[in-house]
Each structure stands twice: as structure tokens, then as C-alpha cells.
Short mmCIF file of C-alpha atoms in Angstrom, two decimals:
data_model
loop_
_atom_site.label_atom_id
_atom_site.label_comp_id
_atom_site.label_asym_id
_atom_site.label_seq_id
_atom_site.Cartn_x
_atom_site.Cartn_y
_atom_site.Cartn_z
CA MET A 1 -9.51 54.84 -11.36
CA ALA A 2 -7.00 53.00 -13.51
CA THR A 3 -4.42 50.78 -11.84
CA LEU A 4 -0.88 51.08 -13.12
CA VAL A 5 0.95 47.78 -13.54
CA SER A 6 4.71 47.84 -13.80
CA THR A 7 6.65 46.00 -16.45
CA THR A 8 7.91 43.57 -13.80
CA GLN A 9 4.36 42.79 -12.70
CA GLN A 10 3.32 42.27 -16.31
CA GLN A 11 6.16 39.80 -16.82
CA LEU A 12 5.16 37.95 -13.66
CA GLY A 13 1.60 37.86 -14.93
CA LEU A 14 2.77 36.27 -18.16
CA LEU A 15 4.53 33.56 -16.15
CA PHE A 16 1.29 32.85 -14.26
CA ASP A 17 -0.52 32.63 -17.61
CA ALA A 18 2.08 30.11 -18.78
CA VAL A 19 1.53 28.05 -15.61
CA ALA A 20 -2.22 28.04 -16.33
CA VAL A 21 -1.58 26.86 -19.90
CA ALA A 22 0.64 24.04 -18.61
CA ASP A 23 -2.08 23.05 -16.15
CA ARG A 24 -4.64 22.86 -18.96
CA VAL A 25 -2.29 20.63 -20.96
CA ILE A 26 -1.91 18.35 -17.95
CA ALA A 27 -5.70 18.13 -17.63
CA GLN A 28 -5.96 17.22 -21.31
CA CYS A 29 -3.41 14.44 -20.81
CA PHE A 30 -5.49 13.07 -17.94
CA ALA A 31 -8.53 13.02 -20.21
CA PHE A 32 -6.53 11.20 -22.89
CA ARG A 33 -5.31 8.68 -20.30
CA ALA A 34 -8.86 8.02 -19.10
CA GLU A 35 -9.95 7.30 -22.66
CA LEU A 36 -7.03 4.89 -23.20
CA ILE A 37 -7.63 3.09 -19.91
CA ASP A 38 -11.29 2.57 -20.69
CA GLN A 39 -10.37 1.37 -24.19
CA THR A 40 -8.02 -1.15 -22.53
CA ARG A 41 -10.83 -2.30 -20.24
CA ARG A 42 -13.26 -2.79 -23.12
CA PHE A 43 -10.65 -4.72 -25.12
CA SER A 44 -9.89 -6.98 -22.14
CA GLU A 45 -13.56 -7.74 -21.53
CA ALA A 46 -14.21 -8.43 -25.23
CA HIS A 47 -11.43 -11.06 -25.36
CA ALA A 48 -12.01 -12.67 -21.94
CA GLY A 49 -13.52 -15.74 -23.61
CA GLU A 50 -10.15 -16.54 -25.23
CA ILE A 51 -8.35 -17.03 -21.90
CA PRO A 52 -7.29 -20.67 -21.37
CA ARG A 53 -8.48 -22.36 -18.17
CA GLY A 54 -6.84 -25.46 -16.76
CA PRO A 55 -8.75 -28.28 -15.02
CA GLN A 56 -7.71 -26.90 -11.60
CA ALA A 57 -8.81 -23.32 -12.32
CA LEU A 58 -11.07 -21.80 -9.67
CA TRP A 59 -11.76 -18.46 -11.36
CA SER A 60 -14.01 -17.79 -14.32
CA ARG A 61 -12.52 -16.33 -17.49
CA GLU A 62 -14.22 -13.02 -16.66
CA GLU A 63 -12.60 -12.94 -13.22
CA ILE A 64 -9.20 -13.83 -14.66
CA ALA A 65 -9.50 -11.05 -17.24
CA LYS A 66 -10.53 -8.56 -14.55
CA ARG A 67 -7.61 -9.39 -12.23
CA GLU A 68 -5.08 -9.50 -15.07
CA LEU A 69 -6.30 -6.10 -16.23
CA SER A 70 -6.15 -4.36 -12.84
CA SER A 71 -2.84 -5.95 -11.82
CA GLU A 72 -1.03 -5.11 -15.04
CA LEU A 73 -2.38 -1.56 -15.02
CA ALA A 74 -1.13 -1.24 -11.44
CA VAL A 75 2.42 -2.38 -12.19
CA THR A 76 2.49 -0.32 -15.39
CA LEU A 77 1.67 2.90 -13.52
CA ARG A 78 3.51 1.84 -10.34
CA ILE A 79 0.42 2.20 -8.16
CA PRO A 80 -1.36 -0.22 -5.77
CA GLU A 81 -3.85 -2.56 -7.41
CA ARG A 82 -6.71 -1.03 -5.41
CA SER A 83 -5.77 2.36 -6.88
CA ALA A 84 -5.73 0.80 -10.34
CA GLU A 85 -9.24 -0.59 -9.77
CA THR A 86 -10.41 2.90 -8.76
CA LEU A 87 -8.73 4.39 -11.84
CA LEU A 88 -10.52 1.89 -14.07
CA ALA A 89 -13.86 2.80 -12.49
CA GLU A 90 -13.16 6.54 -12.80
CA SER A 91 -12.16 6.18 -16.45
CA LYS A 92 -15.29 4.18 -17.22
CA ALA A 93 -17.46 6.81 -15.54
CA LEU A 94 -15.83 9.66 -17.45
CA VAL A 95 -16.15 7.91 -20.80
CA GLN A 96 -19.61 6.39 -20.41
CA ASP A 97 -21.56 8.20 -17.70
CA LEU A 98 -20.25 11.76 -17.40
CA PRO A 99 -19.46 13.03 -20.92
CA ALA A 100 -19.72 16.70 -19.94
CA THR A 101 -17.14 16.23 -17.18
CA ARG A 102 -14.81 14.42 -19.58
CA ALA A 103 -15.26 17.22 -22.13
CA ALA A 104 -14.40 19.85 -19.50
CA LEU A 105 -11.30 17.88 -18.56
CA HIS A 106 -10.37 17.41 -22.22
CA ASP A 107 -10.65 21.20 -22.75
CA GLY A 108 -8.48 21.85 -19.72
CA VAL A 109 -11.26 23.76 -17.97
CA ILE A 110 -11.10 21.59 -14.84
CA SER A 111 -8.30 19.55 -13.29
CA TYR A 112 -8.33 15.78 -12.87
CA ARG A 113 -8.83 16.20 -9.12
CA HIS A 114 -11.98 18.22 -9.82
CA ALA A 115 -13.15 15.51 -12.24
CA GLN A 116 -12.43 12.83 -9.62
CA THR A 117 -14.58 14.68 -7.10
CA ILE A 118 -17.53 14.77 -9.48
CA VAL A 119 -17.05 11.12 -10.47
CA GLN A 120 -16.76 9.78 -6.93
CA GLN A 121 -19.74 11.73 -5.66
CA SER A 122 -21.80 10.55 -8.65
CA TRP A 123 -21.31 6.81 -8.17
CA SER A 124 -24.33 6.36 -5.94
CA ILE A 125 -26.65 8.63 -7.91
CA PRO A 126 -29.21 6.99 -10.23
CA VAL A 127 -28.38 7.13 -13.93
CA GLU A 128 -31.35 9.39 -14.65
CA GLY A 129 -29.96 11.99 -12.22
CA LEU A 130 -26.39 12.14 -13.52
CA ALA A 131 -26.97 14.79 -16.18
CA ALA A 132 -28.55 17.18 -13.68
CA PHE A 133 -25.76 16.46 -11.20
CA GLU A 134 -23.11 17.34 -13.80
CA GLN A 135 -24.86 20.49 -14.96
CA ALA A 136 -25.19 21.76 -11.41
CA LEU A 137 -21.53 21.17 -10.50
CA LEU A 138 -19.45 21.86 -13.61
CA PRO A 139 -19.83 25.68 -13.63
CA SER A 140 -18.63 25.77 -10.01
CA ALA A 141 -15.78 23.35 -10.73
CA GLU A 142 -14.19 25.96 -12.98
CA HIS A 143 -13.46 28.34 -10.08
CA LEU A 144 -13.83 26.42 -6.79
CA THR A 145 -11.05 24.57 -5.00
CA VAL A 146 -11.36 20.80 -4.84
CA ALA A 147 -12.33 20.94 -1.15
CA LYS A 148 -15.14 23.44 -1.73
CA LEU A 149 -16.34 21.55 -4.81
CA LYS A 150 -16.46 18.34 -2.78
CA HIS A 151 -18.56 20.06 -0.10
CA LYS A 152 -21.00 21.36 -2.70
CA ALA A 153 -21.12 17.96 -4.43
CA ARG A 154 -21.93 16.23 -1.14
CA LEU A 155 -24.84 18.59 -0.46
CA LEU A 156 -26.18 18.09 -3.98
CA ARG A 157 -25.71 14.33 -3.68
CA GLU A 158 -27.84 14.30 -0.53
CA ARG A 159 -30.74 15.86 -2.43
CA LEU A 160 -30.44 13.51 -5.41
CA HIS A 161 -29.65 10.24 -3.62
CA PRO A 162 -32.57 7.79 -3.46
CA GLU A 163 -31.38 6.11 -0.23
CA THR A 164 -31.47 7.63 3.24
CA ILE A 165 -28.20 8.60 4.92
CA THR A 166 -28.87 5.86 7.48
CA ALA A 167 -28.79 3.14 4.84
CA ARG A 168 -25.70 4.61 3.22
CA HIS A 169 -23.88 4.92 6.54
CA ALA A 170 -24.52 1.24 7.28
CA GLU A 171 -22.90 0.36 3.96
CA SER A 172 -20.00 2.77 4.48
CA ILE A 173 -19.19 1.53 7.98
CA ALA A 174 -18.56 -1.89 6.48
CA GLN A 175 -15.65 -0.27 4.60
CA ARG A 176 -13.92 0.97 7.77
CA THR A 177 -10.16 0.65 7.57
CA SER A 178 -6.80 1.51 9.12
CA SER A 179 -3.33 1.85 7.68
CA VAL A 180 0.19 3.13 8.29
CA GLU A 181 2.19 5.56 6.16
CA ALA A 182 5.94 5.91 6.72
CA GLY A 183 7.27 9.44 7.16
CA ALA A 184 10.70 11.04 7.34
CA ASP A 185 13.17 11.03 10.24
CA GLY A 186 11.88 7.91 11.94
CA MET A 187 8.26 9.05 12.01
CA ALA A 188 5.05 7.46 10.68
CA THR A 189 1.31 8.22 10.56
CA LEU A 190 -1.49 5.90 11.68
CA PHE A 191 -4.75 6.36 9.76
CA LEU A 192 -8.14 5.26 11.12
CA THR A 193 -11.32 5.56 9.07
CA THR A 194 -14.54 4.58 10.82
CA GLY A 195 -17.80 6.11 12.03
CA ALA A 196 -17.60 9.86 12.66
CA GLU A 197 -19.03 9.46 16.15
CA LEU A 198 -16.33 6.91 17.04
CA VAL A 199 -13.50 9.04 15.71
CA GLN A 200 -14.81 12.08 17.56
CA ALA A 201 -15.17 10.05 20.78
CA ILE A 202 -11.62 8.70 20.47
CA PHE A 203 -10.17 12.16 19.92
CA THR A 204 -12.21 13.72 22.73
CA ARG A 205 -11.25 11.03 25.24
CA ALA A 206 -7.56 11.33 24.35
CA THR A 207 -7.78 15.12 24.68
CA ASP A 208 -9.48 14.88 28.09
CA LEU A 209 -6.90 12.39 29.35
CA ALA A 210 -4.08 14.56 28.05
CA ALA A 211 -5.53 17.65 29.72
CA SER A 212 -5.78 15.77 33.04
CA LEU A 213 -2.08 14.93 32.87
CA GLN A 214 -0.93 18.49 32.32
CA GLY A 215 0.43 20.47 35.22
CA PRO A 216 3.12 22.96 36.18
CA ASP A 217 5.87 20.36 35.76
CA GLU A 218 4.64 19.05 32.39
CA THR A 219 6.87 20.27 29.57
CA ARG A 220 4.94 18.61 26.73
CA THR A 221 2.26 20.45 24.78
CA LEU A 222 -1.34 19.23 24.82
CA THR A 223 -0.88 17.82 21.32
CA GLN A 224 2.23 15.91 22.35
CA VAL A 225 0.57 14.50 25.49
CA ARG A 226 -2.55 13.49 23.51
CA THR A 227 -0.37 11.66 20.99
CA ASP A 228 1.47 9.85 23.78
CA VAL A 229 -1.83 8.93 25.45
CA LEU A 230 -3.15 7.39 22.23
CA SER A 231 0.09 5.44 21.79
CA ASP A 232 -0.04 4.08 25.34
CA LEU A 233 -3.70 3.10 25.06
CA LEU A 234 -3.19 1.26 21.78
CA ILE A 235 -0.08 -0.63 22.89
CA HIS A 236 -0.98 -1.44 26.50
CA GLY A 237 -4.77 -1.10 26.60
CA VAL A 238 -7.42 -3.80 26.30
CA THR A 239 -10.74 -4.17 24.50
CA PRO A 240 -14.06 -4.45 26.39
CA THR A 241 -13.86 -8.24 25.99
CA GLY A 242 -10.38 -8.39 27.45
CA VAL A 243 -8.68 -9.13 24.15
CA GLY A 244 -5.21 -7.71 24.22
CA THR A 245 -4.62 -8.09 27.95
CA GLY A 246 -0.91 -8.20 28.53
CA VAL A 247 -0.15 -7.96 24.82
CA LYS A 248 2.65 -5.64 23.81
CA ALA A 249 3.77 -4.55 20.38
CA THR A 250 6.35 -6.80 18.76
CA VAL A 251 8.89 -5.22 16.45
CA GLN A 252 11.83 -6.64 14.55
CA VAL A 253 14.88 -4.41 14.39
CA THR A 254 18.27 -4.94 12.80
CA VAL A 255 20.99 -3.16 14.77
CA PRO A 256 24.61 -2.90 13.54
CA VAL A 257 26.80 -4.23 16.33
CA LEU A 258 28.93 -1.06 16.54
CA THR A 259 25.76 0.99 16.93
CA LEU A 260 24.60 -1.42 19.63
CA LEU A 261 27.88 -0.96 21.50
CA GLY A 262 27.75 2.80 21.16
CA HIS A 263 30.75 3.03 18.83
CA SER A 264 28.81 4.10 15.73
CA GLU A 265 25.82 6.25 14.81
CA GLU A 266 24.79 4.07 11.88
CA PRO A 267 20.96 3.82 11.82
CA GLY A 268 19.09 0.68 12.79
CA TYR A 269 16.46 -0.86 10.51
CA LEU A 270 12.84 -1.31 11.61
CA GLU A 271 10.91 -4.00 9.76
CA GLY A 272 8.08 -2.49 7.75
CA TYR A 273 9.47 1.05 8.02
CA GLY A 274 13.17 1.48 7.29
CA PRO A 275 16.04 3.40 8.96
CA ILE A 276 15.55 4.56 12.57
CA ASP A 277 17.84 6.66 14.73
CA PRO A 278 20.59 4.86 16.70
CA ALA A 279 19.18 5.83 20.12
CA THR A 280 15.80 4.27 19.35
CA ALA A 281 17.49 1.17 17.91
CA ARG A 282 19.63 0.76 21.04
CA ASP A 283 16.60 1.25 23.28
CA LEU A 284 14.62 -1.44 21.45
CA ALA A 285 17.61 -3.78 21.51
CA SER A 286 18.05 -3.30 25.26
CA ARG A 287 14.49 -4.57 25.81
CA ALA A 288 14.63 -7.46 23.32
CA PRO A 289 14.12 -10.90 24.92
CA SER A 290 16.62 -12.54 22.57
CA PHE A 291 18.95 -11.98 19.64
CA THR A 292 19.31 -13.90 16.39
CA ARG A 293 22.45 -13.76 14.26
CA LEU A 294 21.60 -14.09 10.60
CA LEU A 295 24.11 -15.07 7.91
CA THR A 296 26.99 -13.12 9.39
CA HIS A 297 28.85 -15.90 11.19
CA PRO A 298 29.49 -19.61 10.68
CA GLU A 299 27.63 -20.32 13.93
CA THR A 300 24.28 -18.96 12.70
CA GLY A 301 22.90 -22.31 11.66
CA VAL A 302 20.60 -20.68 9.08
CA ILE A 303 19.53 -23.23 6.46
CA LEU A 304 19.43 -21.91 2.92
CA SER A 305 18.03 -24.99 1.21
CA VAL A 306 16.55 -28.37 1.95
CA GLY A 307 16.23 -29.24 -1.74
CA ARG A 308 13.35 -31.63 -2.32
CA ASP A 309 13.79 -33.46 0.96
CA ARG A 310 10.90 -31.49 2.44
CA TYR A 311 8.19 -29.16 1.21
CA LYS A 312 7.86 -26.99 4.30
CA PRO A 313 10.64 -24.42 4.91
CA PRO A 314 12.29 -24.71 8.34
CA LYS A 315 11.95 -21.84 10.79
CA ALA A 316 15.47 -20.51 10.25
CA MET A 317 14.83 -20.23 6.52
CA ARG A 318 11.46 -18.56 7.10
CA ARG A 319 13.10 -16.01 9.37
CA PHE A 320 15.73 -15.30 6.75
CA LEU A 321 13.11 -14.86 4.01
CA ARG A 322 10.93 -12.61 6.17
CA LEU A 323 13.88 -10.30 6.79
CA ARG A 324 14.85 -10.40 3.12
CA ASP A 325 11.39 -9.74 1.68
CA GLU A 326 9.65 -7.68 4.39
CA THR A 327 6.56 -7.37 2.17
CA CYS A 328 4.69 -9.31 -0.48
CA ARG A 329 6.99 -9.58 -3.50
CA PHE A 330 4.42 -8.87 -6.22
CA PRO A 331 5.30 -5.53 -7.87
CA GLY A 332 3.93 -2.61 -5.88
CA CYS A 333 2.36 -4.65 -3.06
CA ASN A 334 3.12 -3.45 0.47
CA ARG A 335 1.31 -6.07 2.51
CA PRO A 336 3.72 -7.23 5.26
CA ALA A 337 5.54 -10.53 4.88
CA ARG A 338 4.52 -11.62 8.37
CA GLY A 339 0.95 -12.14 7.13
CA ALA A 340 1.89 -13.48 3.69
CA GLU A 341 2.48 -17.00 2.36
CA LEU A 342 5.78 -18.50 1.24
CA ASP A 343 5.44 -19.47 -2.41
CA HIS A 344 7.70 -21.72 -4.47
CA SER A 345 8.51 -19.54 -7.50
CA HIS A 346 9.24 -22.71 -9.47
CA ASP A 347 6.31 -24.84 -8.35
CA TRP A 348 7.06 -27.74 -6.05
CA GLY A 349 4.82 -29.90 -8.21
CA LEU A 350 7.11 -29.12 -11.16
CA LEU A 351 10.27 -30.19 -9.28
CA GLY A 352 10.91 -26.83 -7.65
CA GLU A 353 13.12 -26.92 -4.54
CA THR A 354 12.52 -25.60 -1.03
CA ALA A 355 15.39 -23.10 -1.10
CA HIS A 356 15.97 -19.45 -0.35
CA ASP A 357 16.36 -18.74 -4.07
CA ASN A 358 13.06 -20.45 -4.94
CA LEU A 359 10.86 -19.02 -2.19
CA ALA A 360 9.27 -15.60 -1.80
CA HIS A 361 6.45 -14.09 0.23
CA LEU A 362 3.16 -13.46 -1.55
CA CYS A 363 0.02 -12.13 0.10
CA ARG A 364 -3.07 -14.28 -0.37
CA PRO A 365 -4.60 -12.13 -3.18
CA ASN A 366 -1.36 -12.06 -5.19
CA HIS A 367 -0.63 -15.72 -4.50
CA ALA A 368 -4.04 -16.49 -6.00
CA LEU A 369 -3.23 -14.12 -8.87
CA LYS A 370 -0.04 -16.06 -9.66
CA THR A 371 -1.88 -19.39 -9.41
CA GLN A 372 -5.06 -18.55 -11.33
CA THR A 373 -3.85 -16.15 -14.04
CA ARG A 374 -1.13 -15.99 -16.66
CA TRP A 375 1.32 -14.05 -14.45
CA SER A 376 4.61 -15.93 -13.91
CA VAL A 377 7.74 -15.26 -11.86
CA ALA A 378 11.40 -16.28 -11.95
CA GLN A 379 14.03 -15.68 -9.28
CA GLN A 380 17.35 -14.04 -10.10
CA PRO A 381 20.51 -13.96 -7.96
CA GLY A 382 20.31 -11.73 -4.92
CA GLY A 383 16.62 -12.34 -4.25
CA ILE A 384 15.48 -10.33 -7.30
CA LEU A 385 12.19 -11.48 -8.82
CA THR A 386 11.33 -11.01 -12.49
CA TRP A 387 7.58 -11.07 -13.09
CA THR A 388 6.19 -11.64 -16.58
CA SER A 389 2.72 -10.26 -17.20
CA PRO A 390 0.00 -11.90 -19.31
CA THR A 391 0.98 -9.55 -22.16
CA GLY A 392 4.64 -10.65 -21.97
CA ARG A 393 5.99 -7.51 -20.29
CA GLU A 394 8.57 -7.86 -17.50
CA PHE A 395 8.57 -6.17 -14.09
CA ILE A 396 11.25 -6.50 -11.42
CA THR A 397 10.96 -6.47 -7.62
CA GLU A 398 13.99 -6.22 -5.34
CA PRO A 399 14.33 -7.59 -1.80
CA ALA A 400 13.86 -5.11 1.03
CA THR A 401 17.08 -6.20 2.72
CA ILE A 402 20.21 -7.48 1.03
CA LEU A 403 21.46 -10.42 3.10
CA PRO A 404 24.52 -12.50 2.24
CA THR A 405 23.65 -16.04 1.23
CA VAL A 406 27.10 -17.62 1.39
CA LEU A 407 28.52 -18.49 4.77
CA PRO A 408 32.22 -17.78 5.39
CA THR A 409 34.69 -20.59 4.76
CA GLY A 410 37.59 -21.54 6.97
CA PRO A 411 37.85 -21.18 10.73
CA PRO A 412 35.56 -18.67 12.45
CA LYS A 413 37.00 -15.23 13.02
CA ALA A 414 37.17 -13.89 16.52
CA GLY A 415 34.74 -11.21 17.55
CA PRO A 416 31.03 -10.62 17.22
CA PRO A 417 29.02 -10.88 14.00
CA THR A 418 28.44 -7.76 11.92
CA ALA A 419 24.73 -7.45 12.65
CA LEU A 420 22.57 -8.46 15.57
CA PRO A 421 18.85 -8.24 14.80
CA PRO A 422 16.68 -8.79 17.87
CA THR A 423 13.79 -11.02 16.87
CA ALA A 424 11.05 -13.09 18.40
CA ALA A 425 12.14 -16.48 19.65
CA ALA A 426 11.90 -19.31 17.12
CA SER A 427 8.96 -20.76 19.02
CA ASP A 428 7.04 -17.52 18.35
CA LEU A 429 7.12 -18.10 14.60
CA PRO A 430 3.86 -19.78 13.56
CA ASP A 431 3.93 -22.98 11.58
CA ASP A 432 1.89 -21.57 8.72
CA PRO A 433 1.30 -23.95 5.81
CA PRO A 434 3.88 -23.39 3.03
CA PHE A 435 2.86 -22.64 -0.52
#
């Protein structure tokens, strides 16, 4: 029996066909990008021997070339360096190891996410098994979703993998990790990747505890109670060895004074996250052990420079810089400033000063990158850093918080300062070695 299709439906069908064509073009662009990235990698490796090395260099020319390549690719595409390293590996696999997958991507038959699934599942398969792996998966990749293709690829990988799952799990557990992703409206997500049995045990225990707390007077849902239970355990709980006893989370919040006094609904600012609602900001401020006024009043005492009188920045300057930077200042890096090193942009050994406009936080990997490779940095007014890559291209990073750097002149004005950020006491700031 023939099905009648109206003119409207036919027009809608044509639009879907156009979407499919656009998707194929996108896939072809991904294939082209993979080819260019791998060409860049090969060029970099071929010319690694030309890289100059000073007498104090700790890295080999090959290591310098590798880090320069991944870091510049990262800032070029505005992605984390770890993502750039993965992209380099994926591009190499598509060009050298999985030609049929690259051809399917180039023809627009599969998407880049499908190609990624095949590539990532193939990395631990012996070279002699790659062709069979591709041939078994590619026909399915043309009509399966990425999730279903990944499931099929995992099953096939189990059959082709030379190592037992026990050996592979031992290697994978060494890669366990955790991270935080900021969300909207004052929310964030905590990610934990570890052994499946541990994750399941954590979730089951939290669910059981949440269920035990529910009753006729409980207005929260089971999901809400479980989330609150996990939060309480992580903040106030202890490890089996007692580590963490009495330890509470420390946060640094900037609260506009009118918000603090209840005369404004301007958001507060949570270090490492961003704007938070006024009620939460006021609650955190009410429980803060002390307040620090930063660069908003002549009585602050914040030191902006000690010139070349001393190498190590004083605590007030370090507090100022931590608030200003918030994260590592290499382009795209999100590692928090509290665990980073203060680096003299213009090296101290080359007559650089210990001043707010010559210091910036760099995490250890990117501090080493600046020291060992041909990356260089210069500070601009307002805490802006201009990074110059080994190929001579410039990239800019801006401070997380714009703080005034000129104290008012004349007699102090009456009234409170414009911002009151509760912080840890000065004695809580570690005397980390400056860099």
C-alpha cells in the first residue's frame, strides 16, 4: 500500500537531507584537519634537531619539540594541552594506522565522534589486528549511534586484546582522576573516575544513608538527600587513617560591601568558580574567620612592588596576585593559582623586579615549558600577559579579576571600602619558594 506524502512533508524531508549534507561536509573537514595536524607533527619531529639548547637546559631537543608542538596546538585551537595531545594521537592513528576509518570520515560516511570511538578503542590492539578491527566496526558505524558503536567496539576489543582484563584494569586504575566543572546559576559538577566497584560502593552507601534519613517530615527527594549526604561526607568526613579529621573546606569569596550589608543583590565572587548568589555570599561571609581589604582603601597595606630589594614576594603581594590570577596564566590552563608558582615574567636573573606587574602564577608544567622551550611572555598594563610562541605567534591571557593597582591619594574617605573579600589569615598562606 503506497504512502502519500504531502508537499509540506516533502519540503521538510529536503531540509533533513540538507542537514545530512552539511554533516558530511563537517566530517570531511575533520578528516582534513587530522591530516594537517599529523603533517604538523611530522614536520616538528623532522626539525627537532635544529632546536637550540642552552647549557642549563634539562630537556632533550625531542622533548622540547614535543611540548612546543602540543602547547602551540592547544592555544591555537583554544583547548587544554592534554586535549591537544589526544588530538595529536588521534590524528596520527587516522593517518597511519586506520586508513579505512580516515577514508570513511573523508567521505562523510561517519562523524568524527564515530572515528574517535574506533581510534580510542584500537589503541591497545596489536598492529596485526587493526585491519580486522576496522573492517568489523566500520559498517556498523554508518548507522549506529556513538554510544552503541562504543559498546560494540568494547566487546570486539575484548576478543582481540592480547592482555587479560585484569592486567588492563591495573593499568587503568593508575589513571584514576577527579575534576570540577562549573555550571550555571551557582552550580558545579564534581567528577570522580576510579574503579567501577569503588564508584558503585560510594553511590550505594550514599543512597542507603539518604534512604535512612527520609521520613514523613523530610521534604527533600531521595536524589537531593543523597547529594547532601555526599557533600557532608566529603567536607566533614575522615579517611580510614584519620587524615582529614577536623578539616573543613576553605573558600575565598569576594563580597561587595553593600551586598554584605543587605543593601544590594550584586553577586559575590567565588574563587575558582565565578559569580554566586548574594545569599550564599552573605552566608559564607558570616562564617569567615577574618576579612582582608584589598586595594580599595589607603589602609590596606598591600605592597605592589619591592623592586630588586628582595626576590621573594611578601604575603600581601601574593594574596593580591592569587586573587588577580585565580589560575595558571598560560593560555587555556585552568590549574588553580593556589597550587601554582609565582614566576617573574622578566627573569630575576635578567634584572626583573619583584612587582605585581612582573609576577604571574604558572603551574609547574607550564613554568617548565616557559623555562625549557622557546615560549616567552611579557606583561601589559592591567595584568594582561602576551605570550609569544616558538613560531612567533602571539596569544593573550587576561586576569580573572580586575583589581585596582593605584592606591587613592589624599586623606582617607570616611566609610567602608568597596569590597570585603573574606580570606584565610596571612599565617595560613604557605611560604612557597618564589620563581
